[in-house]
Amino acid sequence: MSFVVTIDGPSGAGKSSVAKSLAERLGIRCLDTGAIYRSVAYVLDKRGFSPTEEKRVADAVASLSVRILPEGIFVDGEDVTTAIRTPYVDSIVSAWARLGVVRSGLLALQREQAKYGSLVAEGRDMGSVVFPAADVRFFLTASSEARAERRHRELLERGESVSCEDVRVRLNERDRADSERELAPLKEPEGAIRIDTSLMEKEDVINELLLIVRRQCPIQDNAGGTNK
Ligand code: DC
């Protein structure tokens, strides 16, 4: 029997890496929906579209082929996995993610992923809009300082040179835009389990989530037994 675990929260709360590790430890797939929004923003921006042209954008989104594969994310055959992780894409993605035509155009693609088996889905509206009937809904959060520090480290590791203060300001701007938008704003889903990761090691966060998922989901372990 398959199940869905959702993880929502602001940027830098540790969602992506926790979701990935949690899915690995459970032996199930991980869906990074931020990567889907980033891909669409990146490709449409590159093709000269503007988020103000809703009708043209709606048609363009409907005609895009977005494929989420274990080796990366592809749009119309182009591997965009690395290109979507730049500060430039960070700065434009919210303007695209707030559009109804983009959100509704990507809904089916996201829900479809649960048809192929159990899933850890992470984003901003996973537990509230995309998978409201998920077996477990988490909301991961952290202080603005802790989130900026993590994101800053990530960017330095990728060779980007930015100050931590710049990262903190941009992160807060993006979270404000994501939380204040009209459609599917970032908010804690009803009934979600809230975890503040500010002072926690990643491994402890994963173990805590794992414990809860094992308790609440019909998990088949590798030997074929059930943990429920
Ligand atoms: O998690 P991330 O930073 O990669 O997300 C990129 C952007 O996409 C972010 O500005 C919020 C938006 N997003 C969204 O609106 N809904 C989701 N389910 C996931 C991400």
mmCIF file of C-alpha atoms and ligand atoms in Angstrom:
data_model
loop_
_atom_site.group_PDB
_atom_site.id
_atom_site.type_symbol
_atom_site.label_atom_id
_atom_site.label_comp_id
_atom_site.label_asym_id
_atom_site.label_seq_id
_atom_site.Cartn_x
_atom_site.Cartn_y
_atom_site.Cartn_z
ATOM 1 C CA MET A 1 0.000 0.000 0.000
ATOM 2 C CA SER A 2 1.454 3.352 -0.952
ATOM 3 C CA PHE A 3 1.509 6.511 1.146
ATOM 4 C CA VAL A 4 2.361 10.209 0.814
ATOM 5 C CA VAL A 5 4.398 12.308 3.245
ATOM 6 C CA THR A 6 4.422 16.073 2.694
ATOM 7 C CA ILE A 7 7.021 18.567 3.893
ATOM 8 C CA ASP A 8 6.270 22.280 3.579
ATOM 9 C CA GLY A 9 8.134 25.283 4.890
ATOM 10 C CA PRO A 10 10.131 28.396 4.002
ATOM 11 C CA SER A 11 13.422 28.416 2.067
ATOM 12 C CA GLY A 12 16.416 27.231 4.047
ATOM 13 C CA ALA A 13 14.455 25.315 6.686
ATOM 14 C CA GLY A 14 16.217 22.197 5.430
ATOM 15 C CA LYS A 15 13.250 20.714 3.541
ATOM 16 C CA SER A 16 15.070 19.579 0.401
ATOM 17 C CA SER A 17 17.922 17.693 1.995
ATOM 18 C CA VAL A 18 15.716 16.258 4.741
ATOM 19 C CA ALA A 19 13.084 15.167 2.210
ATOM 20 C CA LYS A 20 15.729 13.524 0.027
ATOM 21 C CA SER A 21 17.321 11.610 2.908
ATOM 22 C CA LEU A 22 13.969 10.639 4.370
ATOM 23 C CA ALA A 23 12.847 9.236 1.011
ATOM 24 C CA GLU A 24 16.148 7.347 0.625
ATOM 25 C CA ARG A 25 15.869 5.831 4.087
ATOM 26 C CA LEU A 26 12.287 4.775 3.358
ATOM 27 C CA GLY A 27 13.223 3.468 -0.083
ATOM 28 C CA ILE A 28 10.625 5.681 -1.791
ATOM 29 C CA ARG A 29 10.695 8.596 -4.250
ATOM 30 C CA CYS A 30 11.171 12.248 -3.399
ATOM 31 C CA LEU A 31 9.370 15.034 -5.242
ATOM 32 C CA ASP A 32 11.055 18.456 -5.086
ATOM 33 C CA THR A 33 8.278 20.758 -6.301
ATOM 34 C CA GLY A 34 10.418 23.901 -5.927
ATOM 35 C CA ALA A 35 12.544 22.438 -8.731
ATOM 36 C CA ILE A 36 9.428 22.247 -10.941
ATOM 37 C CA TYR A 37 8.585 25.937 -10.342
ATOM 38 C CA ARG A 38 12.234 26.863 -10.864
ATOM 39 C CA SER A 39 12.354 24.940 -14.160
ATOM 40 C CA VAL A 40 9.280 26.636 -15.538
ATOM 41 C CA ALA A 41 10.512 30.086 -14.432
ATOM 42 C CA TYR A 42 13.958 29.454 -15.897
ATOM 43 C CA VAL A 43 12.721 28.197 -19.274
ATOM 44 C CA LEU A 44 9.959 30.766 -19.787
ATOM 45 C CA ASP A 45 12.267 33.625 -18.776
ATOM 46 C CA LYS A 46 14.935 32.345 -21.168
ATOM 47 C CA ARG A 47 12.380 32.166 -23.964
ATOM 48 C CA GLY A 48 11.481 35.810 -23.429
ATOM 49 C CA PHE A 49 8.129 35.431 -21.668
ATOM 50 C CA SER A 50 7.132 37.778 -18.867
ATOM 51 C CA PRO A 51 4.978 36.818 -15.846
ATOM 52 C CA THR A 52 2.686 39.722 -16.752
ATOM 53 C CA GLU A 53 1.440 38.016 -19.955
ATOM 54 C CA GLU A 54 -0.863 35.490 -18.296
ATOM 55 C CA LYS A 55 -2.586 34.209 -21.434
ATOM 56 C CA ARG A 56 0.649 33.557 -23.326
ATOM 57 C CA VAL A 57 2.162 32.034 -20.198
ATOM 58 C CA ALA A 58 -0.848 29.722 -19.745
ATOM 59 C CA ASP A 59 -0.434 28.398 -23.302
ATOM 60 C CA ALA A 60 3.311 28.044 -22.887
ATOM 61 C CA VAL A 61 2.995 26.123 -19.589
ATOM 62 C CA ALA A 62 0.409 23.802 -21.138
ATOM 63 C CA SER A 63 2.757 22.978 -23.990
ATOM 64 C CA LEU A 64 5.899 22.394 -21.865
ATOM 65 C CA SER A 65 7.046 18.850 -21.309
ATOM 66 C CA VAL A 66 8.450 18.692 -17.768
ATOM 67 C CA ARG A 67 10.017 15.349 -16.908
ATOM 68 C CA ILE A 68 11.196 14.472 -13.428
ATOM 69 C CA LEU A 69 13.729 11.677 -13.668
ATOM 70 C CA PRO A 70 16.130 10.205 -11.081
ATOM 71 C CA GLU A 71 19.041 11.850 -12.941
ATOM 72 C CA GLY A 72 17.480 15.309 -12.972
ATOM 73 C CA ILE A 73 14.738 17.545 -14.285
ATOM 74 C CA PHE A 74 14.196 18.079 -18.013
ATOM 75 C CA VAL A 75 12.086 20.652 -19.842
ATOM 76 C CA ASP A 76 11.378 19.941 -23.489
ATOM 77 C CA GLY A 77 14.381 17.632 -23.450
ATOM 78 C CA GLU A 78 16.803 20.168 -21.905
ATOM 79 C CA ASP A 79 18.513 19.150 -18.668
ATOM 80 C CA VAL A 80 17.907 22.169 -16.404
ATOM 81 C CA THR A 81 18.968 20.518 -13.116
ATOM 82 C CA THR A 82 21.952 22.804 -12.464
ATOM 83 C CA ALA A 83 20.765 25.939 -14.270
ATOM 84 C CA ILE A 84 17.761 26.361 -11.937
ATOM 85 C CA ARG A 85 19.932 26.735 -8.806
ATOM 86 C CA THR A 86 21.439 30.169 -9.456
ATOM 87 C CA PRO A 87 20.783 33.393 -7.486
ATOM 88 C CA TYR A 88 19.197 34.751 -10.697
ATOM 89 C CA VAL A 89 16.551 32.007 -10.711
ATOM 90 C CA ASP A 90 16.122 32.549 -6.930
ATOM 91 C CA SER A 91 15.274 36.158 -7.717
ATOM 92 C CA ILE A 92 12.692 35.528 -10.472
ATOM 93 C CA VAL A 93 10.929 32.344 -9.382
ATOM 94 C CA SER A 94 8.388 33.850 -6.929
ATOM 95 C CA ALA A 95 6.911 36.079 -9.650
ATOM 96 C CA TRP A 96 6.178 32.961 -11.711
ATOM 97 C CA ALA A 97 5.066 30.767 -8.804
ATOM 98 C CA ARG A 98 2.359 33.251 -7.798
ATOM 99 C CA LEU A 99 0.536 32.954 -11.138
ATOM 100 C CA GLY A 100 -2.668 30.924 -11.146
ATOM 101 C CA VAL A 101 -2.007 29.728 -14.687
ATOM 102 C CA VAL A 102 1.371 28.349 -13.633
ATOM 103 C CA ARG A 103 0.096 26.731 -10.414
ATOM 104 C CA SER A 104 -2.941 25.106 -12.042
ATOM 105 C CA GLY A 105 -0.842 24.070 -15.040
ATOM 106 C CA LEU A 106 1.524 22.175 -12.732
ATOM 107 C CA LEU A 107 -1.023 20.582 -10.410
ATOM 108 C CA ALA A 108 -1.695 17.428 -12.438
ATOM 109 C CA LEU A 109 2.019 16.809 -12.980
ATOM 110 C CA GLN A 110 2.630 16.926 -9.213
ATOM 111 C CA ARG A 111 -0.336 14.724 -8.269
ATOM 112 C CA GLU A 112 0.561 12.214 -10.961
ATOM 113 C CA GLN A 113 3.834 11.475 -9.149
ATOM 114 C CA ALA A 114 1.913 9.718 -6.364
ATOM 115 C CA LYS A 115 0.521 7.220 -8.872
ATOM 116 C CA TYR A 116 3.898 5.545 -9.215
ATOM 117 C CA GLY A 117 4.175 4.575 -5.533
ATOM 118 C CA SER A 118 4.901 6.124 -2.140
ATOM 119 C CA LEU A 119 6.278 9.631 -2.114
ATOM 120 C CA VAL A 120 7.892 12.301 0.034
ATOM 121 C CA ALA A 121 6.700 15.577 -1.528
ATOM 122 C CA GLU A 122 8.289 18.872 -0.501
ATOM 123 C CA GLY A 123 7.346 22.453 -1.299
ATOM 124 C CA ARG A 124 5.082 25.234 -0.050
ATOM 125 C CA ASP A 125 1.548 23.900 -0.634
ATOM 126 C CA MET A 126 2.032 20.142 -0.523
ATOM 127 C CA GLY A 127 -0.088 19.469 2.567
ATOM 128 C CA SER A 128 -2.557 22.305 1.946
ATOM 129 C CA VAL A 129 -3.329 22.050 -1.798
ATOM 130 C CA VAL A 130 -1.566 19.316 -3.759
ATOM 131 C CA PHE A 131 -1.838 16.381 -1.333
ATOM 132 C CA PRO A 132 -4.340 17.472 1.341
ATOM 133 C CA ALA A 133 -5.096 13.826 2.166
ATOM 134 C CA ALA A 134 -1.419 12.950 2.743
ATOM 135 C CA ASP A 135 -0.724 10.323 5.395
ATOM 136 C CA VAL A 136 1.644 12.644 7.302
ATOM 137 C CA ARG A 137 2.082 16.409 6.847
ATOM 138 C CA PHE A 138 5.162 18.144 8.209
ATOM 139 C CA PHE A 139 5.911 21.855 8.447
ATOM 140 C CA LEU A 140 9.621 22.546 8.784
ATOM 141 C CA THR A 141 10.691 25.965 9.921
ATOM 142 C CA ALA A 142 13.786 27.730 11.309
ATOM 143 C CA SER A 143 14.884 31.195 12.376
ATOM 144 C CA SER A 144 15.699 33.661 9.613
ATOM 145 C CA GLU A 145 19.404 33.595 10.679
ATOM 146 C CA ALA A 146 19.674 29.804 10.612
ATOM 147 C CA ARG A 147 17.986 29.644 7.213
ATOM 148 C CA ALA A 148 20.247 32.313 5.736
ATOM 149 C CA GLU A 149 23.370 30.601 7.082
ATOM 150 C CA ARG A 150 22.392 27.286 5.477
ATOM 151 C CA ARG A 151 21.573 28.853 2.134
ATOM 152 C CA HIS A 152 24.789 30.892 2.256
ATOM 153 C CA ARG A 153 26.847 27.730 2.842
ATOM 154 C CA GLU A 154 25.095 26.012 -0.076
ATOM 155 C CA LEU A 155 25.884 28.917 -2.413
ATOM 156 C CA LEU A 156 29.537 29.079 -1.309
ATOM 157 C CA GLU A 157 29.876 25.345 -1.921
ATOM 158 C CA ARG A 158 28.566 25.957 -5.422
ATOM 159 C CA GLY A 159 31.186 28.631 -5.993
ATOM 160 C CA GLU A 160 28.831 31.657 -5.778
ATOM 161 C CA SER A 161 30.341 34.583 -3.857
ATOM 162 C CA VAL A 162 27.660 36.391 -1.857
ATOM 163 C CA SER A 163 27.496 37.763 1.674
ATOM 164 C CA CYS A 164 25.365 36.058 4.300
ATOM 165 C CA GLU A 165 23.492 39.331 4.889
ATOM 166 C CA ASP A 166 22.563 39.564 1.183
ATOM 167 C CA VAL A 167 21.342 35.999 1.295
ATOM 168 C CA ARG A 168 19.245 36.732 4.402
ATOM 169 C CA VAL A 169 17.616 39.801 2.828
ATOM 170 C CA ARG A 170 16.803 37.972 -0.422
ATOM 171 C CA LEU A 171 15.524 34.906 1.414
ATOM 172 C CA ASN A 172 13.191 37.030 3.529
ATOM 173 C CA GLU A 173 11.940 38.855 0.427
ATOM 174 C CA ARG A 174 11.181 35.586 -1.322
ATOM 175 C CA ASP A 175 9.431 34.132 1.726
ATOM 176 C CA ARG A 176 7.358 37.275 2.090
ATOM 177 C CA ALA A 177 6.317 37.029 -1.581
ATOM 178 C CA ASP A 178 5.518 33.306 -1.205
ATOM 179 C CA SER A 179 3.538 33.839 2.020
ATOM 180 C CA GLU A 180 1.582 36.891 0.898
ATOM 181 C CA ARG A 181 0.520 35.714 -2.550
ATOM 182 C CA GLU A 182 -3.156 35.072 -3.110
ATOM 183 C CA LEU A 183 -2.960 31.512 -4.424
ATOM 184 C CA ALA A 184 -1.649 28.636 -2.334
ATOM 185 C CA PRO A 185 0.468 30.856 -0.073
ATOM 186 C CA LEU A 186 3.138 29.319 2.099
ATOM 187 C CA LYS A 187 1.373 28.500 5.355
ATOM 188 C CA GLU A 188 1.304 25.750 7.901
ATOM 189 C CA PRO A 189 -1.212 23.130 6.708
ATOM 190 C CA GLU A 190 -3.958 22.202 9.130
ATOM 191 C CA GLY A 191 -2.999 19.193 11.220
ATOM 192 C CA ALA A 192 0.668 19.476 10.229
ATOM 193 C CA ILE A 193 3.467 18.442 12.573
ATOM 194 C CA ARG A 194 5.641 21.531 13.056
ATOM 195 C CA ILE A 195 9.368 21.100 13.577
ATOM 196 C CA ASP A 196 11.740 24.006 14.242
ATOM 197 C CA THR A 197 15.102 22.934 12.842
ATOM 198 C CA SER A 198 17.098 26.061 13.906
ATOM 199 C CA LEU A 199 19.125 24.254 16.545
ATOM 200 C CA MET A 200 18.886 20.720 15.194
ATOM 201 C CA GLU A 201 21.425 18.675 13.261
ATOM 202 C CA LYS A 202 20.102 17.410 9.929
ATOM 203 C CA GLU A 203 20.471 13.795 11.089
ATOM 204 C CA ASP A 204 18.295 14.458 14.161
ATOM 205 C CA VAL A 205 15.588 16.048 12.012
ATOM 206 C CA ILE A 206 15.589 13.023 9.688
ATOM 207 C CA ASN A 207 15.411 10.598 12.610
ATOM 208 C CA GLU A 208 12.507 12.481 14.151
ATOM 209 C CA LEU A 209 10.546 12.484 10.881
ATOM 210 C CA LEU A 210 11.393 8.850 10.260
ATOM 211 C CA LEU A 211 10.055 7.860 13.654
ATOM 212 C CA ILE A 212 6.743 9.607 13.002
ATOM 213 C CA VAL A 213 6.401 8.254 9.451
ATOM 214 C CA ARG A 214 7.116 4.688 10.592
ATOM 215 C CA ARG A 215 4.437 5.090 13.243
ATOM 216 C CA GLN A 216 1.797 6.548 10.935
ATOM 217 C CA CYS A 217 2.341 5.013 7.487
ATOM 218 C CA PRO A 218 1.860 1.510 6.123
ATOM 219 C CA ILE A 219 5.556 0.900 5.468
ATOM 220 C CA GLN A 220 6.831 -2.229 3.820
ATOM 221 C CA ASP A 221 10.410 -2.800 4.947
ATOM 222 C CA ASN A 222 13.016 -4.301 2.603
ATOM 223 C CA ALA A 223 12.372 -7.786 3.885
ATOM 224 C CA GLY A 224 8.751 -7.421 2.899
ATOM 225 C CA GLY A 225 7.386 -7.010 6.429
ATOM 226 C CA THR A 226 5.127 -4.187 7.531
ATOM 227 C CA ASN A 227 6.046 -1.730 10.261
ATOM 228 C CA LYS A 228 2.524 -0.848 11.085
HETATM 229 O O1 DC B 1 11.987 25.392 -2.504
HETATM 230 P P1 DC B 1 12.565 26.295 -3.574
HETATM 231 O O2 DC B 1 13.338 27.457 -3.028
HETATM 232 O O3 DC B 1 13.333 25.542 -4.589
HETATM 233 O O4 DC B 1 11.274 26.907 -4.316
HETATM 234 C C1 DC B 1 11.400 27.763 -5.410
HETATM 235 C C2 DC B 1 10.200 28.712 -5.468
HETATM 236 O O5 DC B 1 9.038 28.009 -5.878
HETATM 237 C C3 DC B 1 9.873 29.432 -4.173
HETATM 238 O O6 DC B 1 9.935 30.823 -4.396
HETATM 239 C C4 DC B 1 8.477 29.048 -3.843
HETATM 240 C C5 DC B 1 7.951 28.337 -5.047
HETATM 241 N N1 DC B 1 7.236 27.105 -4.718
HETATM 242 C C6 DC B 1 5.875 27.178 -4.655
HETATM 243 O O7 DC B 1 5.306 28.250 -4.846
HETATM 244 N N2 DC B 1 5.167 26.050 -4.394
HETATM 245 C C7 DC B 1 5.778 24.882 -4.168
HETATM 246 N N3 DC B 1 5.060 23.793 -3.915
HETATM 247 C C8 DC B 1 7.193 24.807 -4.214
HETATM 248 C C9 DC B 1 7.897 25.955 -4.477
#
